[in-house]
Short mmCIF file of N, CA and C in Angstrom, two decimals:
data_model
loop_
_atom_site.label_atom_id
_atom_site.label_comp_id
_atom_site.label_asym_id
_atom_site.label_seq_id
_atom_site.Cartn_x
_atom_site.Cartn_y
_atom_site.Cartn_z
N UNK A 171 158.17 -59.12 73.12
CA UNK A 171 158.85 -60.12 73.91
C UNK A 171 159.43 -59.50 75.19
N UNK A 172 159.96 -58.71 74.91
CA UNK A 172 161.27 -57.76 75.79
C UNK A 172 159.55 -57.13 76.82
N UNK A 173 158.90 -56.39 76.48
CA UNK A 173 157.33 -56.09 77.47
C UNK A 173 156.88 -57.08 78.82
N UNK A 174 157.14 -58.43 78.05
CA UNK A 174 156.59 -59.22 78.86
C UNK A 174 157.46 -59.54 79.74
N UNK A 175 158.53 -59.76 80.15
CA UNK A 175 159.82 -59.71 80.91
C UNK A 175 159.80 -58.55 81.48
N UNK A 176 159.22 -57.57 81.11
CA UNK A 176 159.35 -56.24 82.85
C UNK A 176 157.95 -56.39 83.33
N UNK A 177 158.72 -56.69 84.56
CA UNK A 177 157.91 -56.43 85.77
C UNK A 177 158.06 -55.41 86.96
N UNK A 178 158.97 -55.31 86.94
CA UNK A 178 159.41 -54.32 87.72
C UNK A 178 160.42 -55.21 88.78
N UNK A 179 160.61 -56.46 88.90
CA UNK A 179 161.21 -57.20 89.91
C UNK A 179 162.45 -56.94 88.39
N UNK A 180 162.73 -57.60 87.57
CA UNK A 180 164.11 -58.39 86.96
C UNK A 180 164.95 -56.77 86.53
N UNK A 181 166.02 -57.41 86.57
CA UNK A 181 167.11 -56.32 86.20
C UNK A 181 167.56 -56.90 84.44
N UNK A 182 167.98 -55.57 83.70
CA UNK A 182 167.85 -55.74 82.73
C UNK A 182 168.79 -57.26 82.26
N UNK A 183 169.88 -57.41 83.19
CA UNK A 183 169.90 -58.66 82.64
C UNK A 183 169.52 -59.85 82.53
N UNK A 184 168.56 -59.59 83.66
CA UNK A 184 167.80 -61.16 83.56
C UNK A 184 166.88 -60.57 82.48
N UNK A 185 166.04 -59.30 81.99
CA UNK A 185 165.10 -59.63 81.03
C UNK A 185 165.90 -59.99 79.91
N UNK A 186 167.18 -59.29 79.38
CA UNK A 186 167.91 -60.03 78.44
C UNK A 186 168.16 -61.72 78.20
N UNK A 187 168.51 -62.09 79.36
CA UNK A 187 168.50 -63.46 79.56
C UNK A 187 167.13 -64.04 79.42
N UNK A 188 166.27 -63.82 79.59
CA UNK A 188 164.92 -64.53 79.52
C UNK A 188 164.19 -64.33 77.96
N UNK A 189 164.82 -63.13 77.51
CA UNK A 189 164.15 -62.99 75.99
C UNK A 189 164.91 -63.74 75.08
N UNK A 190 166.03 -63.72 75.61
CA UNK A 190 167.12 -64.23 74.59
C UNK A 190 168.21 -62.98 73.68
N UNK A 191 167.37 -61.92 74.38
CA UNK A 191 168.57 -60.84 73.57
C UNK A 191 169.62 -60.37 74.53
N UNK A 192 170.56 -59.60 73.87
CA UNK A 192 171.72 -58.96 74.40
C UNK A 192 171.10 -57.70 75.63
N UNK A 193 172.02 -57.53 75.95
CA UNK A 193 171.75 -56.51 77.27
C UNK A 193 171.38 -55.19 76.24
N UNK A 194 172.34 -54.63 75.55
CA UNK A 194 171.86 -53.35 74.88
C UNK A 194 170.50 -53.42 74.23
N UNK A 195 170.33 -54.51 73.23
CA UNK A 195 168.87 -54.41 72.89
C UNK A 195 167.59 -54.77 73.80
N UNK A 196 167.89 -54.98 74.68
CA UNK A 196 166.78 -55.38 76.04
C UNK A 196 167.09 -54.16 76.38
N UNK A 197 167.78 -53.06 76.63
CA UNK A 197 167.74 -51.32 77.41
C UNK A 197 167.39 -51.04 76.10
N UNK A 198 167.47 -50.88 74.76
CA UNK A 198 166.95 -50.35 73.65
C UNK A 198 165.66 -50.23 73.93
N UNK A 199 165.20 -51.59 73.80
CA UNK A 199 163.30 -51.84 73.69
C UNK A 199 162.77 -51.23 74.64
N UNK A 200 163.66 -51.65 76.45
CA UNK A 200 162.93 -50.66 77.38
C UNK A 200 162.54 -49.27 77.22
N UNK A 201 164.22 -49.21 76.98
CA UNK A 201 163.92 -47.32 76.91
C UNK A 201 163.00 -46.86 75.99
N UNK A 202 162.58 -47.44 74.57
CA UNK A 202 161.45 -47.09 73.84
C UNK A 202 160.37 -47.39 74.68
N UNK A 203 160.24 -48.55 74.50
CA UNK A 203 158.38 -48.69 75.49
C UNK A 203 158.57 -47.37 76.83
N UNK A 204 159.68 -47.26 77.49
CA UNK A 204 159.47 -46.18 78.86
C UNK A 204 158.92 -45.04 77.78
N UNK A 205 159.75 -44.37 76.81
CA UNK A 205 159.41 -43.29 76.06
C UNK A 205 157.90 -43.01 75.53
N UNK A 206 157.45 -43.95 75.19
CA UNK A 206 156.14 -43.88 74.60
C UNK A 206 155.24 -43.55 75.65
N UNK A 207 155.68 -44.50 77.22
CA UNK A 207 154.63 -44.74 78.43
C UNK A 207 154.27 -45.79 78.64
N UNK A 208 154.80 -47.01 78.34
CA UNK A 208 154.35 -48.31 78.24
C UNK A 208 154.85 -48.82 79.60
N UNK A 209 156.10 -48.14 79.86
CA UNK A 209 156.73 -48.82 80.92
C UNK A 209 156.95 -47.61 81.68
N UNK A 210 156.75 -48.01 82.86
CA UNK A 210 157.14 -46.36 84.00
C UNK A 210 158.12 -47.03 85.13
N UNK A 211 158.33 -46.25 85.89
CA UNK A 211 159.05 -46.57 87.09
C UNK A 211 158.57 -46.57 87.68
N UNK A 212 159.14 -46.26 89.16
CA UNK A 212 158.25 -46.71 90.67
C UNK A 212 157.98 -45.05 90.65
N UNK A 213 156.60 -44.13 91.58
CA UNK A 213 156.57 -43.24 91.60
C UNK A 213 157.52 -42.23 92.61
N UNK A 214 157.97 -42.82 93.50
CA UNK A 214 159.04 -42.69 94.19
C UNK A 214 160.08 -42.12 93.34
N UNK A 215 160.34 -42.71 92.09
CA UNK A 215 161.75 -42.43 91.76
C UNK A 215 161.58 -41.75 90.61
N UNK A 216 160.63 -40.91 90.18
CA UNK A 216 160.07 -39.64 89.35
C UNK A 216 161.17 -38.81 89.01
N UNK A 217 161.82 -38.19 90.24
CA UNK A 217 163.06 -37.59 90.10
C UNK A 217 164.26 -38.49 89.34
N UNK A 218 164.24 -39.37 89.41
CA UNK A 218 165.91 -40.31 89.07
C UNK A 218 164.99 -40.60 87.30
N UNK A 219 166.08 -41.58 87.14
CA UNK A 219 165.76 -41.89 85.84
C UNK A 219 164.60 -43.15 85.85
N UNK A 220 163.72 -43.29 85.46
CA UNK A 220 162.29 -43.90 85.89
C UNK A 220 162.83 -45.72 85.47
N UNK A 221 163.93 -46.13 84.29
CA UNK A 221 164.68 -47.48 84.42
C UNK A 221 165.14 -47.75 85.38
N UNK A 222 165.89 -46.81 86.61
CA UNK A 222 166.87 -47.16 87.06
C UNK A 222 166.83 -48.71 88.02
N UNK A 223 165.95 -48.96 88.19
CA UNK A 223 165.87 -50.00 88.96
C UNK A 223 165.76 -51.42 88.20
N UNK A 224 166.37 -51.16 86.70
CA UNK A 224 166.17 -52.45 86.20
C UNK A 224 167.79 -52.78 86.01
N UNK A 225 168.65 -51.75 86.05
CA UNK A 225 170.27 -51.16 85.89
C UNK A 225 170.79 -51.16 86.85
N UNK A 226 169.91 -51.70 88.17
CA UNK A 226 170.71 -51.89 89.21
C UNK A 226 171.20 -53.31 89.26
N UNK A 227 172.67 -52.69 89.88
CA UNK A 227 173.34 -54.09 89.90
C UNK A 227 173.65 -54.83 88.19
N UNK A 228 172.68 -54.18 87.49
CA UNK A 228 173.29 -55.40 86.10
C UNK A 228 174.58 -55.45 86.01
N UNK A 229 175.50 -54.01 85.79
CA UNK A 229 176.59 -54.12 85.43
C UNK A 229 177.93 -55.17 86.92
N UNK A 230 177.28 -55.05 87.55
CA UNK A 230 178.25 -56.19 88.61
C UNK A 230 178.04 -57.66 88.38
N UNK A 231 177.16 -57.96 87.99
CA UNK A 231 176.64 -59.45 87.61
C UNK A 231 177.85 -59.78 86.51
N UNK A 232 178.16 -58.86 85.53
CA UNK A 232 178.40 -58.60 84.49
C UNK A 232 180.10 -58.67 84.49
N UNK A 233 180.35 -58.44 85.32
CA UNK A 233 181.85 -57.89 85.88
C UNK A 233 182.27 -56.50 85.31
N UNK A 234 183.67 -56.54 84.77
CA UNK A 234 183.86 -55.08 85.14
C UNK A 234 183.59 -54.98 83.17
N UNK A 235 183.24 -53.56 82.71
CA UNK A 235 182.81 -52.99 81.42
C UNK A 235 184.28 -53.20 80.79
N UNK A 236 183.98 -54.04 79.92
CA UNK A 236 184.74 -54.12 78.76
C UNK A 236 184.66 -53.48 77.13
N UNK A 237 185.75 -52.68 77.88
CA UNK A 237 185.82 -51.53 76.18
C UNK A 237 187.07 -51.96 75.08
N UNK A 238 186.39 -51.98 73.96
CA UNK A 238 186.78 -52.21 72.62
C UNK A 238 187.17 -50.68 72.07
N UNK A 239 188.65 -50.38 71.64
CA UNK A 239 188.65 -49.16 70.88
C UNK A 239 189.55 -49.87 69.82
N UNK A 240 188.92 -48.85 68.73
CA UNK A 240 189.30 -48.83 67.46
C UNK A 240 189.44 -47.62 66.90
N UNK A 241 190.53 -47.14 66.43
CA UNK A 241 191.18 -45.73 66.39
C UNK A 241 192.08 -45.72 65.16
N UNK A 242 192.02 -45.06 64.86
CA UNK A 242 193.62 -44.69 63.31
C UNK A 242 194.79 -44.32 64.13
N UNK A 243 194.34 -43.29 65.50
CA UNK A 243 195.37 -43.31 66.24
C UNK A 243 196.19 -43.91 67.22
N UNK A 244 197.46 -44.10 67.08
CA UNK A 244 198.35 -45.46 68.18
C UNK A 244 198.37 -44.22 69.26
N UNK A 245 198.09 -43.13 69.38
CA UNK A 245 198.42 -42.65 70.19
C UNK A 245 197.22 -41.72 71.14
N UNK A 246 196.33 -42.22 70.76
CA UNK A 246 194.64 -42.34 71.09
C UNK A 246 194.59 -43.41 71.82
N UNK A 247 194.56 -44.44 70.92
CA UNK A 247 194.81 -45.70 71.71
C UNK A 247 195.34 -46.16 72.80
N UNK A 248 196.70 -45.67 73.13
CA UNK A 248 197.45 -45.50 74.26
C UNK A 248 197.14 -45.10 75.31
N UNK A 249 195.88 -43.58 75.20
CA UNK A 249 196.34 -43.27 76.00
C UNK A 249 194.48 -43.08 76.82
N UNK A 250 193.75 -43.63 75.94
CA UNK A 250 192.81 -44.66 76.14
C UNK A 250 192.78 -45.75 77.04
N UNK A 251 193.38 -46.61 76.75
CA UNK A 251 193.77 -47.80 77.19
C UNK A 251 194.77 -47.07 78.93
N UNK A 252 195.26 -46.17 78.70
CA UNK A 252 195.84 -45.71 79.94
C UNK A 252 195.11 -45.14 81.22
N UNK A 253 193.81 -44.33 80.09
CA UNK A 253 192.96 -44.02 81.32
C UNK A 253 191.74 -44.89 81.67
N UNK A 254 191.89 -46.07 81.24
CA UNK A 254 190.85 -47.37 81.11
C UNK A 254 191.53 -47.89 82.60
N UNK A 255 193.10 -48.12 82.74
CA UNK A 255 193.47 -48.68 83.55
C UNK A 255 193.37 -47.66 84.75
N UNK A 256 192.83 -46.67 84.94
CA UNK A 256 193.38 -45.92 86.16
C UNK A 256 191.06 -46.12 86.66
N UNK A 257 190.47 -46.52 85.52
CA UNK A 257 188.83 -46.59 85.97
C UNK A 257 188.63 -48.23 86.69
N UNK A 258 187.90 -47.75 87.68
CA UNK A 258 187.81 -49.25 88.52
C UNK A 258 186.68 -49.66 87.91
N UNK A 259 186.52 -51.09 87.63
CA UNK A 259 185.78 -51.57 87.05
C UNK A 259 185.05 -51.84 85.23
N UNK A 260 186.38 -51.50 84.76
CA UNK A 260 186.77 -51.02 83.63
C UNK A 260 187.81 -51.76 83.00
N UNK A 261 187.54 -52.71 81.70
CA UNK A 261 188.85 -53.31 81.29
C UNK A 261 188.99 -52.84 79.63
N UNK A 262 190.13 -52.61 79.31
CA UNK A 262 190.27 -53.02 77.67
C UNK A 262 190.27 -54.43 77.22
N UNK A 263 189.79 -54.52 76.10
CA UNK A 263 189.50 -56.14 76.23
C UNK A 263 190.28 -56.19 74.17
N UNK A 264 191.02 -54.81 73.72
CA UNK A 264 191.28 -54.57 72.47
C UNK A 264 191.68 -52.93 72.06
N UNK A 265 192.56 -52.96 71.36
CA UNK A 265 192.95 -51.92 71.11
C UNK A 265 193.29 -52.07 69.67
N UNK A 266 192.74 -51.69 68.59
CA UNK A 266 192.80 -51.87 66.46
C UNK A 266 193.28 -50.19 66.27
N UNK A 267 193.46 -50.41 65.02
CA UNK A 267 193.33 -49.30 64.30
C UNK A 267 192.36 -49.73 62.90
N UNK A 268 191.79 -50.73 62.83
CA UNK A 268 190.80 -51.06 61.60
C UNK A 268 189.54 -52.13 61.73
N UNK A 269 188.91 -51.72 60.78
CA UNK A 269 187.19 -52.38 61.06
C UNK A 269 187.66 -53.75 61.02
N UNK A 270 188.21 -54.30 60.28
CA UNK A 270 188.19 -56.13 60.60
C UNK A 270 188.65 -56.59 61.20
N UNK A 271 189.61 -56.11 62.38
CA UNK A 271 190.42 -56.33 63.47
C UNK A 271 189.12 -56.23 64.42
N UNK A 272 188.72 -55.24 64.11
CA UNK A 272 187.61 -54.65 65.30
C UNK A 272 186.46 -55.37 65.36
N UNK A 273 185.78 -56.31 63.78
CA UNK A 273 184.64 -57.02 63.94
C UNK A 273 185.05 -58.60 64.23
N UNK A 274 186.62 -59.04 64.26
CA UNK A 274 187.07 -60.18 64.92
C UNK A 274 187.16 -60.27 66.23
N UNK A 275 187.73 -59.20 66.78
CA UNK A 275 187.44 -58.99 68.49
C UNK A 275 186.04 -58.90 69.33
N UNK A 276 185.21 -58.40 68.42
CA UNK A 276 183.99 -58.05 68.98
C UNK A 276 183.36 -59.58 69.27
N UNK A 277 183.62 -60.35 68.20
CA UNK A 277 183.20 -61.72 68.15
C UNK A 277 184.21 -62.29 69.47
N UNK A 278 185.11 -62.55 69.35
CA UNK A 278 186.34 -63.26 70.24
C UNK A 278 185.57 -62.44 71.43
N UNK A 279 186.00 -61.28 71.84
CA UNK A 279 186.05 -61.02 73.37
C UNK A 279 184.77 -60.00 73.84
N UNK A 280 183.42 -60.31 72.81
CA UNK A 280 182.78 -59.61 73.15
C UNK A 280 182.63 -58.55 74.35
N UNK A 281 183.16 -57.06 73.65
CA UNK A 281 183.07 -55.82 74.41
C UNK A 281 181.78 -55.38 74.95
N UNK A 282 181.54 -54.81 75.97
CA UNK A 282 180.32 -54.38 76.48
C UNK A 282 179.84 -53.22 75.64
N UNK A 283 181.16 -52.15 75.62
CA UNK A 283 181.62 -50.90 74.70
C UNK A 283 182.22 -50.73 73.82
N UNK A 284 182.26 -50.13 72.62
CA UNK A 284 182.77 -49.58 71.66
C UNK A 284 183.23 -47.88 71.20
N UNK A 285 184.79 -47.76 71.56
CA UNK A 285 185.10 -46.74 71.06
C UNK A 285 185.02 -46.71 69.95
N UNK A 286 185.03 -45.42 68.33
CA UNK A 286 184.99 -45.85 67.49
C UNK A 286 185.49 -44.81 66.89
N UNK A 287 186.53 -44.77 66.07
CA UNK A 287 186.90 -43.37 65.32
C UNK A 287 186.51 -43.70 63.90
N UNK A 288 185.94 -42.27 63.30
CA UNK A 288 185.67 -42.45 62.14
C UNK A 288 186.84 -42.60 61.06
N UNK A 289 187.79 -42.12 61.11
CA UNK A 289 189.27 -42.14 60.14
C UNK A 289 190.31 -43.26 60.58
N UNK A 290 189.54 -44.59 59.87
CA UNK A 290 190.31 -45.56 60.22
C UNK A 290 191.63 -45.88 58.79
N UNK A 291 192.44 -46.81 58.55
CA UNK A 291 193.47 -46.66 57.98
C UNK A 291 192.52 -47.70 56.84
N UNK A 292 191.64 -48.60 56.92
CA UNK A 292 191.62 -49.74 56.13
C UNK A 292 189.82 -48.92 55.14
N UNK A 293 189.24 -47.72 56.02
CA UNK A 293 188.02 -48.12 55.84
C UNK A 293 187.66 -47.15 56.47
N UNK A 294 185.76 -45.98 56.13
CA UNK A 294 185.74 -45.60 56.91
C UNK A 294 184.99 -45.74 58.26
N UNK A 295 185.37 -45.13 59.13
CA UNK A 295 184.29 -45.51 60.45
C UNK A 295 182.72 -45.78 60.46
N UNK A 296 182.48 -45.37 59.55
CA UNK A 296 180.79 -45.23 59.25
C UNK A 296 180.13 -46.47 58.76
N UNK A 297 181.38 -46.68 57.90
CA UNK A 297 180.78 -48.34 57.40
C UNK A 297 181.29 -49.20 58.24
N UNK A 298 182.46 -49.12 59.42
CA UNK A 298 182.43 -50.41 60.56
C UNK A 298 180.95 -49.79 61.29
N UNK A 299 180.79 -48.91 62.00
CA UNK A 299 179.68 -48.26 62.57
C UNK A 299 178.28 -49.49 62.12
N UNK A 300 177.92 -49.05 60.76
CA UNK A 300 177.13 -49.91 59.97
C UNK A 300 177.05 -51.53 60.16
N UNK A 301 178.06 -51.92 60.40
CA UNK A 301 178.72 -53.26 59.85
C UNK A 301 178.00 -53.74 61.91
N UNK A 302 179.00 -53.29 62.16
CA UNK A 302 178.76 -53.74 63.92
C UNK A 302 177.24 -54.07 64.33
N UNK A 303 176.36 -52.49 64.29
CA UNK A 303 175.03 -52.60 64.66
C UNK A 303 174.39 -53.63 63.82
N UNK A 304 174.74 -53.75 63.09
CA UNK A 304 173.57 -55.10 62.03
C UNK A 304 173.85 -56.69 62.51
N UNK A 305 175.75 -56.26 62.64
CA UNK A 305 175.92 -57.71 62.81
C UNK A 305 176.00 -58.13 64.84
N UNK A 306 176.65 -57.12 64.96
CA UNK A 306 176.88 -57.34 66.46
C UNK A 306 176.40 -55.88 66.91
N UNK A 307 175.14 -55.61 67.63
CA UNK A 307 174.88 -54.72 67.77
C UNK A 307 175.02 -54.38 69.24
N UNK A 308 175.62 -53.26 69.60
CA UNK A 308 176.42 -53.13 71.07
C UNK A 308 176.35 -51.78 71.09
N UNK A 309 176.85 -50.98 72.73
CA UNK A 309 176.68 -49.71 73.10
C UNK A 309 178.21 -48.93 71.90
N UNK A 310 178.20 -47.71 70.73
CA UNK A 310 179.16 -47.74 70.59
C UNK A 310 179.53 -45.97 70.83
N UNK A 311 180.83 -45.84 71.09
CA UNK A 311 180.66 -43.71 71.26
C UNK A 311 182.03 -43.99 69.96
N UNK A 312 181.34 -42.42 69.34
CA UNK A 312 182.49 -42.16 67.75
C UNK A 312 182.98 -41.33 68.64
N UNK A 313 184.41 -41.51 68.69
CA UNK A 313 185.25 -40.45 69.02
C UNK A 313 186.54 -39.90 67.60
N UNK A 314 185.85 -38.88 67.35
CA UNK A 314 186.60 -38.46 66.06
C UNK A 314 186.64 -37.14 65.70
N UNK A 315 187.68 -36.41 64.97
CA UNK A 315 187.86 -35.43 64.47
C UNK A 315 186.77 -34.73 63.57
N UNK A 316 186.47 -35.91 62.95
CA UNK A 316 185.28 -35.42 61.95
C UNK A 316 183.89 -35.15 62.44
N UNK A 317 183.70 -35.55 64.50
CA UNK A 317 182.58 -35.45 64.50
C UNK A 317 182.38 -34.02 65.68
N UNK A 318 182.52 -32.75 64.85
CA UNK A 318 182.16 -32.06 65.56
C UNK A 318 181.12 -31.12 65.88
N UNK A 319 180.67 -31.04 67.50
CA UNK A 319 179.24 -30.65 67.45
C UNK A 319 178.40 -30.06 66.36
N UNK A 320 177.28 -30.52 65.91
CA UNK A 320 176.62 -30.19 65.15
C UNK A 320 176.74 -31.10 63.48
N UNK A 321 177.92 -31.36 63.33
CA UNK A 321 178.53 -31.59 62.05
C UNK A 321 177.26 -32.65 61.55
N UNK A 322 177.37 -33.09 60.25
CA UNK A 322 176.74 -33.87 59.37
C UNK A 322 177.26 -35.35 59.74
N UNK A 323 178.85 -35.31 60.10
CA UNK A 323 179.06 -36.48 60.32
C UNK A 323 178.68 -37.30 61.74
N UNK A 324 178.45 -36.47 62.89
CA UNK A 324 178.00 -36.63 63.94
C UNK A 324 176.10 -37.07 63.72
N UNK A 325 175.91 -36.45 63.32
CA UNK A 325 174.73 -36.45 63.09
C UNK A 325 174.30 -38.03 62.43
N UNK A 326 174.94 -38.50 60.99
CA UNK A 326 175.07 -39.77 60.79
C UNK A 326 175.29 -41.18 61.44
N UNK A 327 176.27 -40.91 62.52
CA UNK A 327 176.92 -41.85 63.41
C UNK A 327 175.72 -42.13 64.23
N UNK A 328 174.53 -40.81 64.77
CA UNK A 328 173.84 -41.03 65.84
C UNK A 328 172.80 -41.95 64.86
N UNK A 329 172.52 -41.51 63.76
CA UNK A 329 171.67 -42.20 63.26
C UNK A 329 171.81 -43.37 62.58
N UNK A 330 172.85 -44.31 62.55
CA UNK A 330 173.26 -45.53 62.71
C UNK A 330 173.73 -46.11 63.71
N UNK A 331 172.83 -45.56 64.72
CA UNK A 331 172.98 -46.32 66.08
C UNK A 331 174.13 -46.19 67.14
N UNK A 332 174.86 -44.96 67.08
CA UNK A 332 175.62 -44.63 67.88
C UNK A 332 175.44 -44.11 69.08
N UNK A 333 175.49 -44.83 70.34
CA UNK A 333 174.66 -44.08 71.54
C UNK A 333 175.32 -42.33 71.78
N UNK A 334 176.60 -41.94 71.49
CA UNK A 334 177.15 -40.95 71.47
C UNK A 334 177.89 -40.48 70.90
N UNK A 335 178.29 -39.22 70.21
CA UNK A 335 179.55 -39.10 69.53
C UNK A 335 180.37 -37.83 70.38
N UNK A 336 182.01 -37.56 69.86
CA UNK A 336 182.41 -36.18 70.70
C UNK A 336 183.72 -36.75 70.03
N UNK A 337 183.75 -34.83 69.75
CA UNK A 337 185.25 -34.54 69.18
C UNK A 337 186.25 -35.18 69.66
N UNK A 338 187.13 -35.26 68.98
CA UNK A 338 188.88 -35.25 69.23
C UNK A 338 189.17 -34.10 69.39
N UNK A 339 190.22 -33.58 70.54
CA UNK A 339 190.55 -32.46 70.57
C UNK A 339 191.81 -31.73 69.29
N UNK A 340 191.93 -30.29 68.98
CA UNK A 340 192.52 -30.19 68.18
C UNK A 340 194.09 -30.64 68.65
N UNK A 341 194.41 -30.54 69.55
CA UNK A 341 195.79 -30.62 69.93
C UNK A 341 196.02 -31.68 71.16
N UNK A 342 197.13 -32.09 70.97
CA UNK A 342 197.48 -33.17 71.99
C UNK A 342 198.15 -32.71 73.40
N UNK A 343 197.73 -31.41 73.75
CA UNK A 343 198.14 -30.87 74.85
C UNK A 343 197.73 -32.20 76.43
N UNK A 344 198.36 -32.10 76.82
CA UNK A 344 198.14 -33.23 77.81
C UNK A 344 197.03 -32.91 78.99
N UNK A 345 197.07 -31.69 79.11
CA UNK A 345 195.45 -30.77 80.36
C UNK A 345 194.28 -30.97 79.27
N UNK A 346 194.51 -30.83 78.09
CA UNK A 346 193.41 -31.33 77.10
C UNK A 346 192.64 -32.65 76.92
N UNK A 347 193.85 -33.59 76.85
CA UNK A 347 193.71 -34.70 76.59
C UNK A 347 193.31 -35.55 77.53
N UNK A 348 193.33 -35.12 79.08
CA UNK A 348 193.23 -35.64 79.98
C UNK A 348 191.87 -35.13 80.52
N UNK A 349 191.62 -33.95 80.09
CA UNK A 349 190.07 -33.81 80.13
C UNK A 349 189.37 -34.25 78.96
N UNK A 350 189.89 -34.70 78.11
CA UNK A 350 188.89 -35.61 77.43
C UNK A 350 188.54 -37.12 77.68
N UNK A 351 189.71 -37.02 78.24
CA UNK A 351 189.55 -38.57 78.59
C UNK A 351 188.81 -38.97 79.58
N UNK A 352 188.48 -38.05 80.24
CA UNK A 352 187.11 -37.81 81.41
C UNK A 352 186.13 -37.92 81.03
N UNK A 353 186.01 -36.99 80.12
CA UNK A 353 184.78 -37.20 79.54
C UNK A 353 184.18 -38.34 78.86
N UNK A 354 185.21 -38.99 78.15
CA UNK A 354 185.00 -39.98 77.41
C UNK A 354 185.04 -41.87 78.40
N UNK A 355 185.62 -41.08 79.36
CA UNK A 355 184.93 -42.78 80.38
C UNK A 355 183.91 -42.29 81.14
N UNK A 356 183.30 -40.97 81.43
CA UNK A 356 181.83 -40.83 81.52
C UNK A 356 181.27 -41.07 80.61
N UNK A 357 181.05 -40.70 79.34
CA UNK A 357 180.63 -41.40 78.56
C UNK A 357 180.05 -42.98 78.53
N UNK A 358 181.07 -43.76 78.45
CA UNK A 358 181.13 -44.45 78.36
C UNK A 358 180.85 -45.11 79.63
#
């Protein structure tokens, strides 16, 4: 379905709109068919990323990226939500500490993004992880203690559909935390 909608003119949200799926699973399908060779870019743009011209502009159509975090920590959360407000074009649209808070919002204020910590208070992250992609399947990054490079649990998250995962730092030093938090709205 999603094949017949690139042409090389529509941006991924109009092929979303025309298939009837969500924006992430319309860049899912692309990026597979690009992977295989089904779909290429312009030869011009060999160097760049060979989609990029279907990603142009989607996210402005779109308004500004709305991120969903869900954390065990209030103080993750905070300070999340703090460096959400200092990114232009960037809103919190929710801030939980548990999966059913987190799969009621997703419904209500459908997020573009999903933060996601695995050590939630009600449940663990793996089974909201699970729960989301089946039911509401969206871009999500695990940001958690448990997921560090290499680990088993990182490794799981990617393979239930997590576009990224990356540690929590050990300490809440604030030059720490503030370079993570860089990282983590590149990310995202």
């Amino acid at each position: 379905l999603v094949l017949g909608a690139v042409d090389g003119q529509r941006t991924l949200h109009e092929i979303a709109e025309e298939t009837g799926t969500d924006r992430f699973e319309a860049h899912h399908a692309v990026r597979t068919l690009a992977s295989l060779g089904i779909v290429l870019g312009h030869e011009e743009d060999a160097d760049v990323d060979p989609l990029s011209s279907l990603l142009d502009g989607s996210e402005s159509e779109l308004g500004a990226l709305r991120i969903l975090a869900v954390d065990g920590s209030a103080t993750f959360r905070q300070a999340l939500t703090a460096a959400v407000a200092d990114t232009p074009d960037a809103q919190i649209v929710g801030a939980v500490s548990g999966r059913e808070d987190a799969v009621r919002l997703i419904r209500e204020r459908d997020p573009s993004v999903i933060t996601l910590d695995l050590d939630l208070p009600d449940e663990s992250g793996l089974r909201a992880l699970k729960q989301i992609m089946v039911q509401q399947p969206r871009p999500v990054v695990v940001v958690s203690a448990l997921t560090q490079e290499g680990s088993a649990a990182a490794f799981e998250c990617l393979r239930f559909g997590a576009v990224d995962v990356m540690a929590k730092p050990a300490s809440a030093a604030s030059d720490e935390q503030r370079d993570q938090m860089s990282r983590l709205m590149q990310k995202i």
